[in-house]
Every structure is written in structure tokens, then in C-alpha cells.
Amino acid sequence: VTRAAYTAKPEDLKVPPANTTVGKLWLHWCQPSDFNQILKFYVDELLATPDYIAQPSLREGVRTNPKGWKDRLTATAITSLQGSFDVRKGTKIALLLRGRKSGKPEVLGMFRVEIAPNRIGAIQDLMVAKKHRGQGHGTTLMNGIIEQFRLIGCTEMTISSSHVLQDSLSPFLAKFGIKPYAVFWAMDLPPIEVKTVAREEVGGFQG
């Protein structure tokens, strides 16, 4: 796939017919009907590569006990991905697919982006299937993202990652001229214990 494939040609962004050429790559912009396929790929790759997970406690849990944390990871992924089809949020998901003899496309990777009203494009996810890494598919996905952001008139693009990925991600992003801009720190907070109290226990508060 060359960068020219990511021009404003709708036919380049739709799933080809079942008899498409074996080995052909294309981007498929996802619809709600694709949700189960997206979820399976997303969860499988997070289980295979916990470092993709930004939430520290979830990342460490999945790393130490993938099977034990799969249900929680899946629930978190469902909540996160369901909002991706809300047109008010300007979020889009695309899968990088490859044709194969069976007729059912093979998923090589995905990205999820959000376009803010101020025309800033944010990359929320950029994932390549573990077994297909090192073959240039990450570059293909990033070229597709940049081209689409330009086509819709975005003036800026942002991406963030978990700190454990920063050292390996920086050289990749630098190939596209993407430079560090800001740093933020985060921590998990324990859940708040909620209990019912009588009015007289509140003390000086009125009402």
C-alpha cells in the first residue's frame, strides 16, 4: 500500500468483494456492525501486549494474570469502544485488512482517532497484530491517519501512550516528524467507600 491509496476515494476505504486479490491491503472504516470484530482484535492484542494499556493497575494485572483479568479488560474495552460510534464525538475506527484465499479478510491492525471541533486530530489507538509486527504495517496505518487528518482539514495531530511504550514509540513517531510536546503523570486512586449517614452526623452543614 502506498500513501497514494489514502486519497479521498471512497472505493479505497470500503471492503473489496470476496474475490479480492490475495495479499491486497486496504483500510476499512468501521460501522457499528463491525463492533464484535473490533472488540475481539482489540482485546486479543491487549492481552498479548499489556504495555498498550494506559491504566497502570489494569496493565499490571493483565501482565501477571491474562486469563484472570480478561473479563475486566473486556468490560473496560466495551465501554471504551462503544463511544467510538457516537458521531457527536467525531471518533472513527479503521481496520487494516488483507485479502486471503478464504475470502474472509485478515485483520493486521487498527487505529482509532478523534477529531475535535477545533480541528485537532487525536490518535487514541494504533495497534498492529503481534504476529504481523515488523512488516511495515504500523507505517501504513500512520500514513493513513495523517492523510485522512489532512483531507478533513486538521491543523494539529496528537498522540499519547503509556510511559512503558515511550522509549520504543519515539523513534517510530520521529519518522513522521512527530515530536514530544508535553508530559503528564497519572496514578490510580482507590475506590471511595460510600455509606449512608444520618442528618445529625453531617455536623454544621445545613439542608
PDB file of C-alpha atoms in Angstrom:
ATOM      1  CA  VAL A   1       0.000   0.000   0.000  1.00  0.00           C
ATOM      2  CA  THR A   2       1.385   3.369  -0.939  1.00  0.00           C
ATOM      3  CA  ARG A   3       0.407   6.655   0.564  1.00  0.00           C
ATOM      4  CA  ALA A   4      -1.498   7.428  -2.622  1.00  0.00           C
ATOM      5  CA  ALA A   5      -4.033   4.771  -1.594  1.00  0.00           C
ATOM      6  CA  TYR A   6      -5.248   7.097   1.135  1.00  0.00           C
ATOM      7  CA  THR A   7      -6.744   9.794  -1.027  1.00  0.00           C
ATOM      8  CA  ALA A   8     -10.367  10.874  -0.944  1.00  0.00           C
ATOM      9  CA  LYS A   9     -11.558   7.899  -2.962  1.00  0.00           C
ATOM     10  CA  PRO A  10     -14.416   6.167  -1.127  1.00  0.00           C
ATOM     11  CA  GLU A  11     -13.799   2.943  -3.012  1.00  0.00           C
ATOM     12  CA  ASP A  12     -10.328   2.698  -1.452  1.00  0.00           C
ATOM     13  CA  LEU A  13     -11.852   2.700   2.021  1.00  0.00           C
ATOM     14  CA  LYS A  14     -14.511   0.043   1.529  1.00  0.00           C
ATOM     15  CA  VAL A  15     -14.174  -3.708   1.844  1.00  0.00           C
ATOM     16  CA  PRO A  16     -13.429  -5.185  -1.601  1.00  0.00           C
ATOM     17  CA  PRO A  17     -15.509  -8.109  -2.871  1.00  0.00           C
ATOM     18  CA  ALA A  18     -14.801 -11.599  -1.535  1.00  0.00           C
ATOM     19  CA  ASN A  19     -12.683 -12.469  -4.572  1.00  0.00           C
ATOM     20  CA  THR A  20     -10.235  -9.634  -3.901  1.00  0.00           C
ATOM     21  CA  THR A  21      -6.592 -10.292  -4.697  1.00  0.00           C
ATOM     22  CA  VAL A  22      -4.848 -12.369  -2.055  1.00  0.00           C
ATOM     23  CA  GLY A  23      -2.387 -10.154  -0.210  1.00  0.00           C
ATOM     24  CA  LYS A  24      -4.122  -6.860  -1.117  1.00  0.00           C
ATOM     25  CA  LEU A  25      -4.206  -4.352   1.763  1.00  0.00           C
ATOM     26  CA  TRP A  26      -6.927  -1.821   2.413  1.00  0.00           C
ATOM     27  CA  LEU A  27      -8.412   0.343   5.147  1.00  0.00           C
ATOM     28  CA  HIS A  28     -11.948  -0.393   6.272  1.00  0.00           C
ATOM     29  CA  TRP A  29     -13.753   2.404   8.126  1.00  0.00           C
ATOM     30  CA  CYS A  30     -15.821   0.593  10.724  1.00  0.00           C
ATOM     31  CA  GLN A  31     -19.548   0.760  11.364  1.00  0.00           C
ATOM     32  CA  PRO A  32     -21.483  -0.411  14.466  1.00  0.00           C
ATOM     33  CA  SER A  33     -21.992  -3.767  12.734  1.00  0.00           C
ATOM     34  CA  ASP A  34     -18.213  -4.308  12.953  1.00  0.00           C
ATOM     35  CA  PHE A  35     -18.174  -3.975  16.736  1.00  0.00           C
ATOM     36  CA  ASN A  36     -17.643  -7.642  17.609  1.00  0.00           C
ATOM     37  CA  GLN A  37     -14.758  -7.957  15.169  1.00  0.00           C
ATOM     38  CA  ILE A  38     -13.133  -4.813  16.545  1.00  0.00           C
ATOM     39  CA  LEU A  39     -13.601  -5.926  20.150  1.00  0.00           C
ATOM     40  CA  LYS A  40     -12.041  -9.343  19.548  1.00  0.00           C
ATOM     41  CA  PHE A  41      -8.987  -7.888  17.822  1.00  0.00           C
ATOM     42  CA  TYR A  42      -8.641  -5.134  20.448  1.00  0.00           C
ATOM     43  CA  VAL A  43      -8.855  -7.467  23.469  1.00  0.00           C
ATOM     44  CA  ASP A  44      -6.640 -10.153  21.902  1.00  0.00           C
ATOM     45  CA  GLU A  45      -3.885  -7.627  21.221  1.00  0.00           C
ATOM     46  CA  LEU A  46      -4.150  -6.014  24.665  1.00  0.00           C
ATOM     47  CA  LEU A  47      -3.811  -9.473  26.224  1.00  0.00           C
ATOM     48  CA  ALA A  48      -0.793 -10.172  24.006  1.00  0.00           C
ATOM     49  CA  THR A  49       0.775  -6.763  24.661  1.00  0.00           C
ATOM     50  CA  PRO A  50      -0.276  -5.378  28.081  1.00  0.00           C
ATOM     51  CA  ASP A  51       2.056  -2.400  27.608  1.00  0.00           C
ATOM     52  CA  TYR A  52      -0.573  -0.944  25.260  1.00  0.00           C
ATOM     53  CA  ILE A  53      -2.815  -0.460  28.318  1.00  0.00           C
ATOM     54  CA  ALA A  54      -2.578   3.015  29.830  1.00  0.00           C
ATOM     55  CA  GLN A  55      -4.242   2.255  33.184  1.00  0.00           C
ATOM     56  CA  PRO A  56      -1.395   1.069  35.466  1.00  0.00           C
ATOM     57  CA  SER A  57      -3.335  -1.334  37.688  1.00  0.00           C
ATOM     58  CA  LEU A  58      -5.108  -2.938  34.723  1.00  0.00           C
ATOM     59  CA  ARG A  59      -1.855  -3.193  32.779  1.00  0.00           C
ATOM     60  CA  GLU A  60      -0.031  -4.912  35.658  1.00  0.00           C
ATOM     61  CA  GLY A  61      -2.957  -7.233  36.329  1.00  0.00           C
ATOM     62  CA  VAL A  62      -3.175  -8.361  32.716  1.00  0.00           C
ATOM     63  CA  ARG A  63       0.589  -8.822  32.531  1.00  0.00           C
ATOM     64  CA  THR A  64       0.700 -11.088  35.581  1.00  0.00           C
ATOM     65  CA  ASN A  65      -2.559 -12.981  35.010  1.00  0.00           C
ATOM     66  CA  PRO A  66      -4.015 -12.534  31.485  1.00  0.00           C
ATOM     67  CA  LYS A  67      -6.771 -15.141  31.882  1.00  0.00           C
ATOM     68  CA  GLY A  68      -7.826 -13.872  35.281  1.00  0.00           C
ATOM     69  CA  TRP A  69      -8.109 -10.278  34.089  1.00  0.00           C
ATOM     70  CA  LYS A  70      -9.632 -10.955  30.677  1.00  0.00           C
ATOM     71  CA  ASP A  71     -13.226 -10.318  31.806  1.00  0.00           C
ATOM     72  CA  ARG A  72     -12.348  -6.982  33.379  1.00  0.00           C
ATOM     73  CA  LEU A  73     -10.274  -5.994  30.372  1.00  0.00           C
ATOM     74  CA  THR A  74     -13.135  -6.922  28.037  1.00  0.00           C
ATOM     75  CA  ALA A  75     -15.646  -4.902  30.072  1.00  0.00           C
ATOM     76  CA  THR A  76     -13.328  -1.884  30.017  1.00  0.00           C
ATOM     77  CA  ALA A  77     -12.757  -2.278  26.259  1.00  0.00           C
ATOM     78  CA  ILE A  78     -16.507  -2.495  25.561  1.00  0.00           C
ATOM     79  CA  THR A  79     -17.127   0.734  27.451  1.00  0.00           C
ATOM     80  CA  SER A  80     -14.285   2.465  25.639  1.00  0.00           C
ATOM     81  CA  LEU A  81     -15.133   1.245  22.146  1.00  0.00           C
ATOM     82  CA  GLN A  82     -18.900   1.785  22.359  1.00  0.00           C
ATOM     83  CA  GLY A  83     -18.367   5.531  22.459  1.00  0.00           C
ATOM     84  CA  SER A  84     -16.433   5.343  19.220  1.00  0.00           C
ATOM     85  CA  PHE A  85     -19.606   5.270  17.135  1.00  0.00           C
ATOM     86  CA  ASP A  86     -21.078   8.447  18.604  1.00  0.00           C
ATOM     87  CA  VAL A  87     -20.967  10.891  15.700  1.00  0.00           C
ATOM     88  CA  ARG A  88     -21.043  13.805  18.149  1.00  0.00           C
ATOM     89  CA  LYS A  89     -17.581  12.814  19.353  1.00  0.00           C
ATOM     90  CA  GLY A  90     -16.060  12.723  15.894  1.00  0.00           C
ATOM     91  CA  THR A  91     -14.436   9.341  16.601  1.00  0.00           C
ATOM     92  CA  LYS A  92     -13.624   6.858  13.854  1.00  0.00           C
ATOM     93  CA  ILE A  93     -12.118   3.376  13.818  1.00  0.00           C
ATOM     94  CA  ALA A  94     -10.370   1.802  10.846  1.00  0.00           C
ATOM     95  CA  LEU A  95      -9.069  -1.735  10.419  1.00  0.00           C
ATOM     96  CA  LEU A  96      -6.145  -2.584   8.177  1.00  0.00           C
ATOM     97  CA  LEU A  97      -7.250  -5.699   6.303  1.00  0.00           C
ATOM     98  CA  ARG A  98      -5.538  -8.108   3.938  1.00  0.00           C
ATOM     99  CA  GLY A  99      -7.234 -10.369   1.432  1.00  0.00           C
ATOM    100  CA  ARG A 100      -6.705 -14.111   1.702  1.00  0.00           C
ATOM    101  CA  LYS A 101      -7.860 -17.280  -0.051  1.00  0.00           C
ATOM    102  CA  SER A 102     -10.689 -17.990   2.390  1.00  0.00           C
ATOM    103  CA  GLY A 103     -12.441 -14.799   1.294  1.00  0.00           C
ATOM    104  CA  LYS A 104     -12.613 -13.555   4.893  1.00  0.00           C
ATOM    105  CA  PRO A 105     -10.147 -10.677   5.324  1.00  0.00           C
ATOM    106  CA  GLU A 106      -7.332 -10.943   7.834  1.00  0.00           C
ATOM    107  CA  VAL A 107      -7.050  -8.097  10.385  1.00  0.00           C
ATOM    108  CA  LEU A 108      -3.481  -6.784  10.512  1.00  0.00           C
ATOM    109  CA  GLY A 109      -4.019  -3.705  12.658  1.00  0.00           C
ATOM    110  CA  MET A 110      -6.334  -0.882  13.624  1.00  0.00           C
ATOM    111  CA  PHE A 111      -6.431   2.741  14.607  1.00  0.00           C
ATOM    112  CA  ARG A 112      -8.972   4.847  16.443  1.00  0.00           C
ATOM    113  CA  VAL A 113      -8.941   8.607  16.063  1.00  0.00           C
ATOM    114  CA  GLU A 114     -10.997  11.515  17.325  1.00  0.00           C
ATOM    115  CA  ILE A 115     -11.431  14.818  15.528  1.00  0.00           C
ATOM    116  CA  ALA A 116     -12.174  17.686  17.904  1.00  0.00           C
ATOM    117  CA  PRO A 117     -14.300  20.705  16.870  1.00  0.00           C
ATOM    118  CA  ASN A 118     -11.121  22.810  16.849  1.00  0.00           C
ATOM    119  CA  ARG A 119      -9.756  20.555  14.088  1.00  0.00           C
ATOM    120  CA  ILE A 120      -7.205  18.788  16.265  1.00  0.00           C
ATOM    121  CA  GLY A 121      -6.907  15.103  15.421  1.00  0.00           C
ATOM    122  CA  ALA A 122      -6.116  12.805  18.338  1.00  0.00           C
ATOM    123  CA  ILE A 123      -4.849   9.248  17.879  1.00  0.00           C
ATOM    124  CA  GLN A 124      -6.439   7.176  20.613  1.00  0.00           C
ATOM    125  CA  ASP A 125      -5.241   3.749  19.493  1.00  0.00           C
ATOM    126  CA  LEU A 126      -2.691   2.487  16.982  1.00  0.00           C
ATOM    127  CA  MET A 127      -2.231  -1.265  17.080  1.00  0.00           C
ATOM    128  CA  VAL A 128      -0.607  -3.863  14.868  1.00  0.00           C
ATOM    129  CA  ALA A 129      -1.318  -7.551  15.461  1.00  0.00           C
ATOM    130  CA  LYS A 130       1.579  -9.086  17.366  1.00  0.00           C
ATOM    131  CA  LYS A 131       2.224 -11.737  14.711  1.00  0.00           C
ATOM    132  CA  HIS A 132       2.368  -9.116  11.954  1.00  0.00           C
ATOM    133  CA  ARG A 133       4.736  -6.593  13.528  1.00  0.00           C
ATOM    134  CA  GLY A 134       7.971  -5.584  11.887  1.00  0.00           C
ATOM    135  CA  GLN A 135       6.433  -5.716   8.406  1.00  0.00           C
ATOM    136  CA  GLY A 136       5.701  -2.012   7.908  1.00  0.00           C
ATOM    137  CA  HIS A 137       2.011  -2.151   8.833  1.00  0.00           C
ATOM    138  CA  GLY A 138       2.426   0.460  11.569  1.00  0.00           C
ATOM    139  CA  THR A 139       3.814   2.845   8.949  1.00  0.00           C
ATOM    140  CA  THR A 140       0.891   2.041   6.658  1.00  0.00           C
ATOM    141  CA  LEU A 141      -1.592   2.845   9.432  1.00  0.00           C
ATOM    142  CA  MET A 142       0.170   6.074  10.396  1.00  0.00           C
ATOM    143  CA  ASN A 143       0.293   7.246   6.773  1.00  0.00           C
ATOM    144  CA  GLY A 144      -3.438   6.580   6.540  1.00  0.00           C
ATOM    145  CA  ILE A 145      -4.113   8.593   9.697  1.00  0.00           C
ATOM    146  CA  ILE A 146      -2.039  11.563   8.589  1.00  0.00           C
ATOM    147  CA  GLU A 147      -3.597  11.599   5.123  1.00  0.00           C
ATOM    148  CA  GLN A 148      -7.136  11.491   6.492  1.00  0.00           C
ATOM    149  CA  PHE A 149      -6.428  14.239   9.043  1.00  0.00           C
ATOM    150  CA  ARG A 150      -5.113  16.418   6.220  1.00  0.00           C
ATOM    151  CA  LEU A 151      -8.103  15.697   3.993  1.00  0.00           C
ATOM    152  CA  ILE A 152     -10.577  16.890   6.621  1.00  0.00           C
ATOM    153  CA  GLY A 153      -8.540  19.995   7.410  1.00  0.00           C
ATOM    154  CA  CYS A 154      -6.996  19.163  10.783  1.00  0.00           C
ATOM    155  CA  THR A 155      -4.346  21.662  11.831  1.00  0.00           C
ATOM    156  CA  GLU A 156      -2.700  19.546  14.532  1.00  0.00           C
ATOM    157  CA  MET A 157      -2.328  15.892  15.478  1.00  0.00           C
ATOM    158  CA  THR A 158      -1.721  14.446  18.941  1.00  0.00           C
ATOM    159  CA  ILE A 159      -0.926  11.009  20.336  1.00  0.00           C
ATOM    160  CA  SER A 160      -0.280   9.751  23.864  1.00  0.00           C
ATOM    161  CA  SER A 161       0.865   6.398  25.228  1.00  0.00           C
ATOM    162  CA  SER A 162       1.615   4.569  28.424  1.00  0.00           C
ATOM    163  CA  HIS A 163       5.056   5.506  29.761  1.00  0.00           C
ATOM    164  CA  VAL A 164       6.358   1.970  29.241  1.00  0.00           C
ATOM    165  CA  LEU A 165       5.967   2.383  25.468  1.00  0.00           C
ATOM    166  CA  GLN A 166       7.542   5.816  25.134  1.00  0.00           C
ATOM    167  CA  ASP A 167      11.124   4.703  24.515  1.00  0.00           C
ATOM    168  CA  SER A 168      10.121   2.283  21.762  1.00  0.00           C
ATOM    169  CA  LEU A 169       7.460   4.570  20.279  1.00  0.00           C
ATOM    170  CA  SER A 170       9.555   7.737  19.998  1.00  0.00           C
ATOM    171  CA  PRO A 171      11.810   6.575  17.102  1.00  0.00           C
ATOM    172  CA  PHE A 172       8.744   5.380  15.169  1.00  0.00           C
ATOM    173  CA  LEU A 173       6.927   8.709  15.583  1.00  0.00           C
ATOM    174  CA  ALA A 174      10.058  10.661  14.735  1.00  0.00           C
ATOM    175  CA  LYS A 175       9.970   9.146  11.212  1.00  0.00           C
ATOM    176  CA  PHE A 176       6.811  11.188  10.593  1.00  0.00           C
ATOM    177  CA  GLY A 177       8.120  14.392  12.155  1.00  0.00           C
ATOM    178  CA  ILE A 178       6.090  13.886  15.353  1.00  0.00           C
ATOM    179  CA  LYS A 179       7.891  15.409  18.343  1.00  0.00           C
ATOM    180  CA  PRO A 180       7.262  15.340  22.120  1.00  0.00           C
ATOM    181  CA  TYR A 181       5.158  18.286  23.228  1.00  0.00           C
ATOM    182  CA  ALA A 182       4.114  17.740  26.851  1.00  0.00           C
ATOM    183  CA  VAL A 183       4.367  15.217  29.648  1.00  0.00           C
ATOM    184  CA  PHE A 184       1.729  14.277  32.196  1.00  0.00           C
ATOM    185  CA  TRP A 185       1.767  11.981  35.201  1.00  0.00           C
ATOM    186  CA  ALA A 186      -1.035   9.744  36.452  1.00  0.00           C
ATOM    187  CA  MET A 187      -1.888   7.381  39.287  1.00  0.00           C
ATOM    188  CA  ASP A 188      -4.722   5.059  40.199  1.00  0.00           C
ATOM    189  CA  LEU A 189      -6.928   6.172  43.084  1.00  0.00           C
ATOM    190  CA  PRO A 190      -8.606   3.630  45.361  1.00  0.00           C
ATOM    191  CA  PRO A 191     -12.405   3.456  45.104  1.00  0.00           C
ATOM    192  CA  ILE A 192     -14.373   5.636  47.513  1.00  0.00           C
ATOM    193  CA  GLU A 193     -16.340   3.819  50.182  1.00  0.00           C
ATOM    194  CA  VAL A 194     -19.849   5.221  50.124  1.00  0.00           C
ATOM    195  CA  LYS A 195     -22.072   4.919  53.191  1.00  0.00           C
ATOM    196  CA  THR A 196     -25.368   6.443  54.252  1.00  0.00           C
ATOM    197  CA  VAL A 197     -25.246   8.814  57.231  1.00  0.00           C
ATOM    198  CA  ALA A 198     -27.952  10.392  59.326  1.00  0.00           C
ATOM    199  CA  ARG A 199     -28.542  14.148  59.045  1.00  0.00           C
ATOM    200  CA  GLU A 200     -27.245  14.788  62.562  1.00  0.00           C
ATOM    201  CA  GLU A 201     -23.886  13.189  61.618  1.00  0.00           C
ATOM    202  CA  VAL A 202     -23.214  15.809  58.969  1.00  0.00           C
ATOM    203  CA  GLY A 203     -22.373  18.421  61.566  1.00  0.00           C
ATOM    204  CA  GLY A 204     -22.584  22.070  60.607  1.00  0.00           C
ATOM    205  CA  PHE A 205     -23.906  21.547  57.069  1.00  0.00           C
ATOM    206  CA  GLN A 206     -27.445  22.749  56.548  1.00  0.00           C
ATOM    207  CA  GLY A 207     -30.158  21.457  54.201  1.00  0.00           C
TER     208      GLY A 207
END
